[in-house]
XYZ file of C-alpha atoms in Angstrom:
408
model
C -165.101 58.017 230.510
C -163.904 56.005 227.895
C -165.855 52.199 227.371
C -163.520 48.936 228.136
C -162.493 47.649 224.929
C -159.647 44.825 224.002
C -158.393 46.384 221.382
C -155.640 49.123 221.210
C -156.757 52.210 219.238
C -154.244 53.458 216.375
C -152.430 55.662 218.467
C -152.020 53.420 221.294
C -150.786 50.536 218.804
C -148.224 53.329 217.562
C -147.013 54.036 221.188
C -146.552 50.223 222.015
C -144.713 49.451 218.633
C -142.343 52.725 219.327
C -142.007 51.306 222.976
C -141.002 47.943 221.383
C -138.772 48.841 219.001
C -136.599 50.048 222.067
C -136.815 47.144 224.115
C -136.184 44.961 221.132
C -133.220 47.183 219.981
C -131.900 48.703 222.622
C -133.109 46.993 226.312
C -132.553 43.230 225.259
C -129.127 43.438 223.586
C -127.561 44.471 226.809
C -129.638 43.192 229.425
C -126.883 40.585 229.637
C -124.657 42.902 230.434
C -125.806 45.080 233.419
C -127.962 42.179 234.653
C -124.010 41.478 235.478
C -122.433 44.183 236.411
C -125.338 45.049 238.783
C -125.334 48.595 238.376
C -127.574 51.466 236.943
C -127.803 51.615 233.203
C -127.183 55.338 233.120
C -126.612 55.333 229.094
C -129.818 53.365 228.658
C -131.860 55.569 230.773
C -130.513 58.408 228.884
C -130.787 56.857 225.648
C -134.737 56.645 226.574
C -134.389 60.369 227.862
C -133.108 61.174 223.875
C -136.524 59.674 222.438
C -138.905 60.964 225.087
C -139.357 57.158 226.764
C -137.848 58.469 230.099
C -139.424 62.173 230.342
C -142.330 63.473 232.627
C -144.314 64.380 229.202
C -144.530 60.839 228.119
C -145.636 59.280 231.474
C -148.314 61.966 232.136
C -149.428 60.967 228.694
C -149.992 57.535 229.470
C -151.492 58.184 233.030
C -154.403 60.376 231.715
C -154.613 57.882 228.835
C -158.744 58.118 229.540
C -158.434 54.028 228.694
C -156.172 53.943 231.365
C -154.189 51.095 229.660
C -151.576 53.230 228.591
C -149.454 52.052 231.675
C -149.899 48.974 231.527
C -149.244 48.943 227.935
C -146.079 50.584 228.754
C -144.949 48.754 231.161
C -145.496 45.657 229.335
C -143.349 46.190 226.640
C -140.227 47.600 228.584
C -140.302 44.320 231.122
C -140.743 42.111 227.765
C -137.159 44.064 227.274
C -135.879 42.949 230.063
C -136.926 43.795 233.343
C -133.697 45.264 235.223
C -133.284 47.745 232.691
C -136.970 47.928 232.583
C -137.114 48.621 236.300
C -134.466 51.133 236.378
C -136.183 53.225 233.658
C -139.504 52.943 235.606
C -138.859 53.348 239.113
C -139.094 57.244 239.567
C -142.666 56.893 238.449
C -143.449 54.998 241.701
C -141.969 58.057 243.458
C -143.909 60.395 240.770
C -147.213 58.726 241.445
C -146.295 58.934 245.649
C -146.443 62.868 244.873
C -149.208 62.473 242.178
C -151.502 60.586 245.153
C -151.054 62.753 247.992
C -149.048 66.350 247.088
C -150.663 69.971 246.525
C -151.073 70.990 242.407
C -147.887 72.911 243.255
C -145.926 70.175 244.870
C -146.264 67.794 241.479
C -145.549 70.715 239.206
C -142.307 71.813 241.482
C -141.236 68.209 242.356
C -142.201 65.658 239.415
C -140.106 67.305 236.795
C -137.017 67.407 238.874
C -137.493 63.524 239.320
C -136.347 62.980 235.251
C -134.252 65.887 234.765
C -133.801 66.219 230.961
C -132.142 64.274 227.896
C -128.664 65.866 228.878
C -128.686 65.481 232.673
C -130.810 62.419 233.628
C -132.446 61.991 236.904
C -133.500 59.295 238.787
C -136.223 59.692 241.905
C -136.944 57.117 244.748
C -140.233 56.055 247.029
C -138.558 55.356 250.386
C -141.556 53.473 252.644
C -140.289 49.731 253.795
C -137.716 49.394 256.695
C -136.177 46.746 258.070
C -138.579 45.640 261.101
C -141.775 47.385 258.586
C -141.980 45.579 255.189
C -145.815 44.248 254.892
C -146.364 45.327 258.331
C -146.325 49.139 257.830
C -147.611 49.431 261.742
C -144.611 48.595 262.607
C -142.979 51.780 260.906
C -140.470 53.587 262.744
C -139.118 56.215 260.730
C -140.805 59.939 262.777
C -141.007 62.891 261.735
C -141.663 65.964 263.908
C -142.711 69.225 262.838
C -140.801 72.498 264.237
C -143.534 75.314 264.778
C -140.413 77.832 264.954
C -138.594 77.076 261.761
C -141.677 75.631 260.222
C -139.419 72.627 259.201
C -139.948 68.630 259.750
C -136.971 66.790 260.980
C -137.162 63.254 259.872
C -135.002 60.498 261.324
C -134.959 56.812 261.139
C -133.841 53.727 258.415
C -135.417 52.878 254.755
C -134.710 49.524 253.040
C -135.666 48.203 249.755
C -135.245 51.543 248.124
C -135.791 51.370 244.614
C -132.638 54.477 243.064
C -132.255 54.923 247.132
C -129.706 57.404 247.869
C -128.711 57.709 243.979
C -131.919 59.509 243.848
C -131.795 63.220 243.470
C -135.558 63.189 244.860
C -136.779 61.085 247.572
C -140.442 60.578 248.647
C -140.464 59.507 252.331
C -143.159 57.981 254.470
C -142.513 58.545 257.892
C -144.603 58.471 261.354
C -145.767 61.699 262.637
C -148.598 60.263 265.141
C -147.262 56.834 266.961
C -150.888 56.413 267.974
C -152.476 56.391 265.366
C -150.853 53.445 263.873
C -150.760 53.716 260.158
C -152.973 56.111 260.239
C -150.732 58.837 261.518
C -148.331 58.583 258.740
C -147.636 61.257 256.220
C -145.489 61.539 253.076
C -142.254 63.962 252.499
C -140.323 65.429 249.224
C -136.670 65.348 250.343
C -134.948 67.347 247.614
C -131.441 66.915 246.661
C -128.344 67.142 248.105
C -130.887 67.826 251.827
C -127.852 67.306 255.044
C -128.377 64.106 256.782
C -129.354 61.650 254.006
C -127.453 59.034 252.656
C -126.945 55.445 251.228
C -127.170 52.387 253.518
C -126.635 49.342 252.269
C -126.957 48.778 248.787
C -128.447 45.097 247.791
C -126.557 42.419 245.624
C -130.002 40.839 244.971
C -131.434 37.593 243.092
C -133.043 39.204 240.126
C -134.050 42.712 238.335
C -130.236 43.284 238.920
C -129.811 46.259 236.633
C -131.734 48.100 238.970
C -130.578 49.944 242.272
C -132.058 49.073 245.468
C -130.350 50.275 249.127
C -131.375 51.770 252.386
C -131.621 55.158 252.853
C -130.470 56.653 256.629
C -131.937 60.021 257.622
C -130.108 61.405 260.458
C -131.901 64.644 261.616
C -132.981 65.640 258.146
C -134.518 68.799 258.126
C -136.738 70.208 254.853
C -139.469 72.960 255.019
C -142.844 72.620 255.770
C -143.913 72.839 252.495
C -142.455 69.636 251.719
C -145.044 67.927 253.251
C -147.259 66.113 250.734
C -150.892 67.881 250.769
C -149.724 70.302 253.318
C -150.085 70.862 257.091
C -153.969 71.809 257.237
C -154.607 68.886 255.331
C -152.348 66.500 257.617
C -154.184 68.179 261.293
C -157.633 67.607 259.097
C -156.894 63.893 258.375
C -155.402 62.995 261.889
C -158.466 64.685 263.457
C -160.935 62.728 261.402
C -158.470 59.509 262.472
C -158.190 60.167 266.302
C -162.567 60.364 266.728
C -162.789 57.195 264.595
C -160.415 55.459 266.799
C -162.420 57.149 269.509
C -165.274 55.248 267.848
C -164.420 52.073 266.427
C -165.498 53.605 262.529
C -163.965 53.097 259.320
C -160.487 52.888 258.862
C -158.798 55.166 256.746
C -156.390 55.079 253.743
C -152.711 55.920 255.205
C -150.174 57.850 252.663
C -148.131 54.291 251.895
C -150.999 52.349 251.171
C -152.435 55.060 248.401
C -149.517 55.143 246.149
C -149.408 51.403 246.232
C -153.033 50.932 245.354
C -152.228 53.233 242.235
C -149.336 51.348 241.074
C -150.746 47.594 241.787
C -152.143 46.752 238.154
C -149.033 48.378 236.416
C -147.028 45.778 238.342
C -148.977 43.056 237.125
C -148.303 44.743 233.664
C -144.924 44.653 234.132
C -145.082 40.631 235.061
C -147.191 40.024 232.089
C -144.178 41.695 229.911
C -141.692 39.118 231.658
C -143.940 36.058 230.954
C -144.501 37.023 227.790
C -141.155 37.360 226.807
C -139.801 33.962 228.539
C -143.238 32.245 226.711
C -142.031 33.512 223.551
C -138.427 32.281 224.284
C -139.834 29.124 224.763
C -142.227 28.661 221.588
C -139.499 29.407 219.096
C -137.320 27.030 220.914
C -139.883 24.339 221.087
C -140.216 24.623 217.018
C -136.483 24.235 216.617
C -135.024 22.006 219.036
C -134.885 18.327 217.977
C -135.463 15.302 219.625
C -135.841 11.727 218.718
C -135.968 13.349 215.125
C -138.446 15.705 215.499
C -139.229 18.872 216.827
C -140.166 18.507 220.586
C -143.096 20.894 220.477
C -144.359 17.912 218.359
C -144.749 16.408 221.792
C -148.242 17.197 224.008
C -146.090 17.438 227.490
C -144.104 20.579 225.669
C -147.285 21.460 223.727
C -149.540 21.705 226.300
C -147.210 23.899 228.872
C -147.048 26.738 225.724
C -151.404 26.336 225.524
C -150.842 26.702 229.756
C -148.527 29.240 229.847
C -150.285 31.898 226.603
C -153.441 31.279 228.485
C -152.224 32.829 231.873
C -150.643 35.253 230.138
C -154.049 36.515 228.516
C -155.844 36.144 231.402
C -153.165 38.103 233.243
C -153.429 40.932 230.727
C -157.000 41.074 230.551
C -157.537 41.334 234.773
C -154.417 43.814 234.356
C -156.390 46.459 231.528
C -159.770 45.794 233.793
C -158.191 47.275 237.116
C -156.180 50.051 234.879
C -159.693 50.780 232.999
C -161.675 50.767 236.345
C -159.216 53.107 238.286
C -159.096 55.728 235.445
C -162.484 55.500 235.430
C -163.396 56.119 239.274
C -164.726 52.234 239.590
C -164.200 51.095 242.796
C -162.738 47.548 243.744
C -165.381 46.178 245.549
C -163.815 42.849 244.735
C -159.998 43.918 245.277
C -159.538 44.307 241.300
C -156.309 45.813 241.819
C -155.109 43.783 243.922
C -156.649 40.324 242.116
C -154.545 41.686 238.698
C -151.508 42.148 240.539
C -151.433 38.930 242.562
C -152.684 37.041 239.241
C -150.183 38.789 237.085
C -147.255 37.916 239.308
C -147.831 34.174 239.783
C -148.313 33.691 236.350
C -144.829 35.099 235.639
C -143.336 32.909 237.945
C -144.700 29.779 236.742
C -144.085 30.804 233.300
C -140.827 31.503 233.119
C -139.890 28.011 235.460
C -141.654 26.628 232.770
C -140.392 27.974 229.996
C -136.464 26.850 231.769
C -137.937 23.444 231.993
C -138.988 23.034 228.477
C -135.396 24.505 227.368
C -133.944 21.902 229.433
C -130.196 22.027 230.045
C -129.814 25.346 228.147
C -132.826 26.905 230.109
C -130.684 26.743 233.269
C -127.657 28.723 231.627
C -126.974 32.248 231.160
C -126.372 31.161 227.306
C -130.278 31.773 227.336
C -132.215 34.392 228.739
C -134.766 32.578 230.265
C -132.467 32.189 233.449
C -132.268 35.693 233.997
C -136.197 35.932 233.013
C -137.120 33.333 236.206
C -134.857 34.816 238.629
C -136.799 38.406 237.906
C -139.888 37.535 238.309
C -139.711 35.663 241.770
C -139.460 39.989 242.500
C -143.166 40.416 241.253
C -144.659 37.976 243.817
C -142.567 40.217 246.827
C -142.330 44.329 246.007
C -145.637 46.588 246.405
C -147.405 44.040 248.663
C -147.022 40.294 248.657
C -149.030 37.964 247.457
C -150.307 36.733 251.043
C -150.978 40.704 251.401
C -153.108 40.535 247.991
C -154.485 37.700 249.253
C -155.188 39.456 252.526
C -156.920 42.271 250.971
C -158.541 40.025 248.661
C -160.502 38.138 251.153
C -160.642 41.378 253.689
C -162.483 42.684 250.684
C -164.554 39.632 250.038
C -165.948 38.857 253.249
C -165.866 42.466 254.693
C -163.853 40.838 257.715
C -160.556 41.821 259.086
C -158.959 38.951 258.021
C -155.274 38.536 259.766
């Protein structure tokens, strides 16, 4: 495994300048726009599909990166971009990395490259696990899905919300209950593949921020798909729900459910992708500072605008740094003992909301119109503090962690 270093090696440093010269060229001149409109930037996405940005080649290259910063690295400079567009380009990785986490070698070679589709026919995929009554609480999951020994099918039924590409998807990863006793423990993850009978679009959000990108319910009404859509497969499943049902039996350690294993993947490339929004609003902020004149000179001249910028770069570093520690532990078969993953992305996420509020405050009047980007920076990252656990859940898992108490 490869040694934690802060510093980029020459290919990585190529990577993130080819990944900024896109955000910088193409992203940020029409974030704007489709922040707006509040719809799916289908010509950006397939303008990253052209250059090999959106393709299943380029995102395994940057998972096995043996650093593992090339996701966060990544993900940085897309969500310095802008993060909507940002988002929209991302989000069938969180529905790769479901399939990556729990599926059979031939599930993630069938499924994942059906989840981009290619340069001339783009794809989008989806992660489908919160529900209306289930967000944090994924106990409270209702979504079942029972298995049909004659066909050998599952038929899945039940209501997803906060569906990142739901129902525009062409391949959805579901999470769904197949033992109510067991709690979260009896869930299991499913590949719905396209154009399956009995799945649709709900209700599609008109949300606060990261507007560019899609997020509805998805309604499965007696969806049926074969058996070998089950992530991991059946033997694995009975094996796992076994081992569950005698530890209930006797009180022992609690086991990982399908939900909670793709989340603990993705944690520090969220806090990546809140580093790339602070940084961007910080920057907004600095050259504004140096230009803007007040009482005749320029107002970063002042220590109450000086001393937010020292504030807000030193979060941002420290954000970074906790982010490429979980990334470089994870690749490297580290465990949290301390709830790394979890500290980087709760960290991470505050930091871009007080960054970007800041960096509106020190642009003053301007910073509160859509003249300036920094509106549209603050109003995306109140997002990073919300999706893929909370940050009471971080905090939760933090101290669970910590003290070695079940903490509720």
């Amino acid at each position: 495994m490869a040694e934690f270093s802060f510093e980029l090696d020459d290919d990585q440093k190529a990577v993130r300048d080819w990944i900024h010269g896109f955000a910088a060229d193409v992203m940020r001149p029409a974030a704007a726009e489709w922040d707006e409109r509040e719809e799916t930037p289908w010509p950006i996405i397939q303008e990253a599909a052209k250059i090999g940005l959106y393709s299943l080649d380029f995102y395994a290259q940057q998972y096995f990166d043996p650093t593992g910063l090339g996701i966060p690295m990544t993900m940085e400079e897309l969500f310095w971009g802008d993060a909507g567009i940002a988002l929209s380009i991302v989000g069938t990785g969180l529905a790769a990395v479901g399939v990556l986490a729990n599926g059979t070698e031939e599930q993630i070679g069938t499924w994942i490259p059906q989840m981009y589709g290619d340069a001339d026919d783009v794809k989008v995929a989806a992660f489908c696990s919160s529900e209306p009554d289930a967000g944090s609480d994924v106990g409270s999951m209702r979504t079942r899905a029972g298995y049909d020994e004659a066909k050998d099918e599952w038929v899945l039924n039940g209501t997803k919300t906060w569906a990142t590409n739901g129902g525009i998807a062409g391949v959805h990863v579901v999470v769904a209950v197949v033992d109510p006793d067991l709690g979260s423990k009896g869930h299991a993850s499913f590949i719905i593949p396209p154009g399956t009978p009995g799945l649709s679009q709900g209700q599609k959000f008109k949300k606060h921020g990261i507007r560019a990108s899609h997020t509805a319910e998805v309604v499965l009404d007696q969806v049926r798909v074969p058996g070998s859509c089950l992530l991991g497969g059946k033997e694995k499943l009975d094996e796992r729900l076994a081992r569950a049902r005698e530890r209930a039996k006797s009180g022992g350690e609690r086991l990982k459910n399908a939900a909670m294993a793709t989340f603990e993947a993705s944690r520090p490339a969220v806090g990546a992708m809140a580093v790339g929004t602070a940084r961007a609003a910080y920057e907004v902020a600095l050259d504004y500072a140096k230009t803007r004149q007040q009482f005749g000179r320029p107002i970063i001249d002042n220590q109450g605008v000086a001393f937010q910028l020292a504030d807000m770069r030193t979060r941002i570093d420290a954000a970074r740094l906790m982010v490429w520690r979980a990334s470089w532990m994870a690749v490297s078969g580290r465990p949290f003992e301390s709830a790394e993953g979890s500290m980087s992305k709760l960290f991470a996420s505050e930091t871009a909301k007080q960054v970007t509020a800041q960096a509106v405050q020190i642009l003053g009047g301007n910073g509160f119109t859509r003249e300036y980007p920094v509106e549209r920076m603050h109003r995306d990252a109140a997002i990073y503090t919300i999706f893929e656990g909370t940050s009471e859940i971080q905090r939760l898992v933090i101290a669970r962690t910590l003290s070695g108490v079940q903490i509720r």
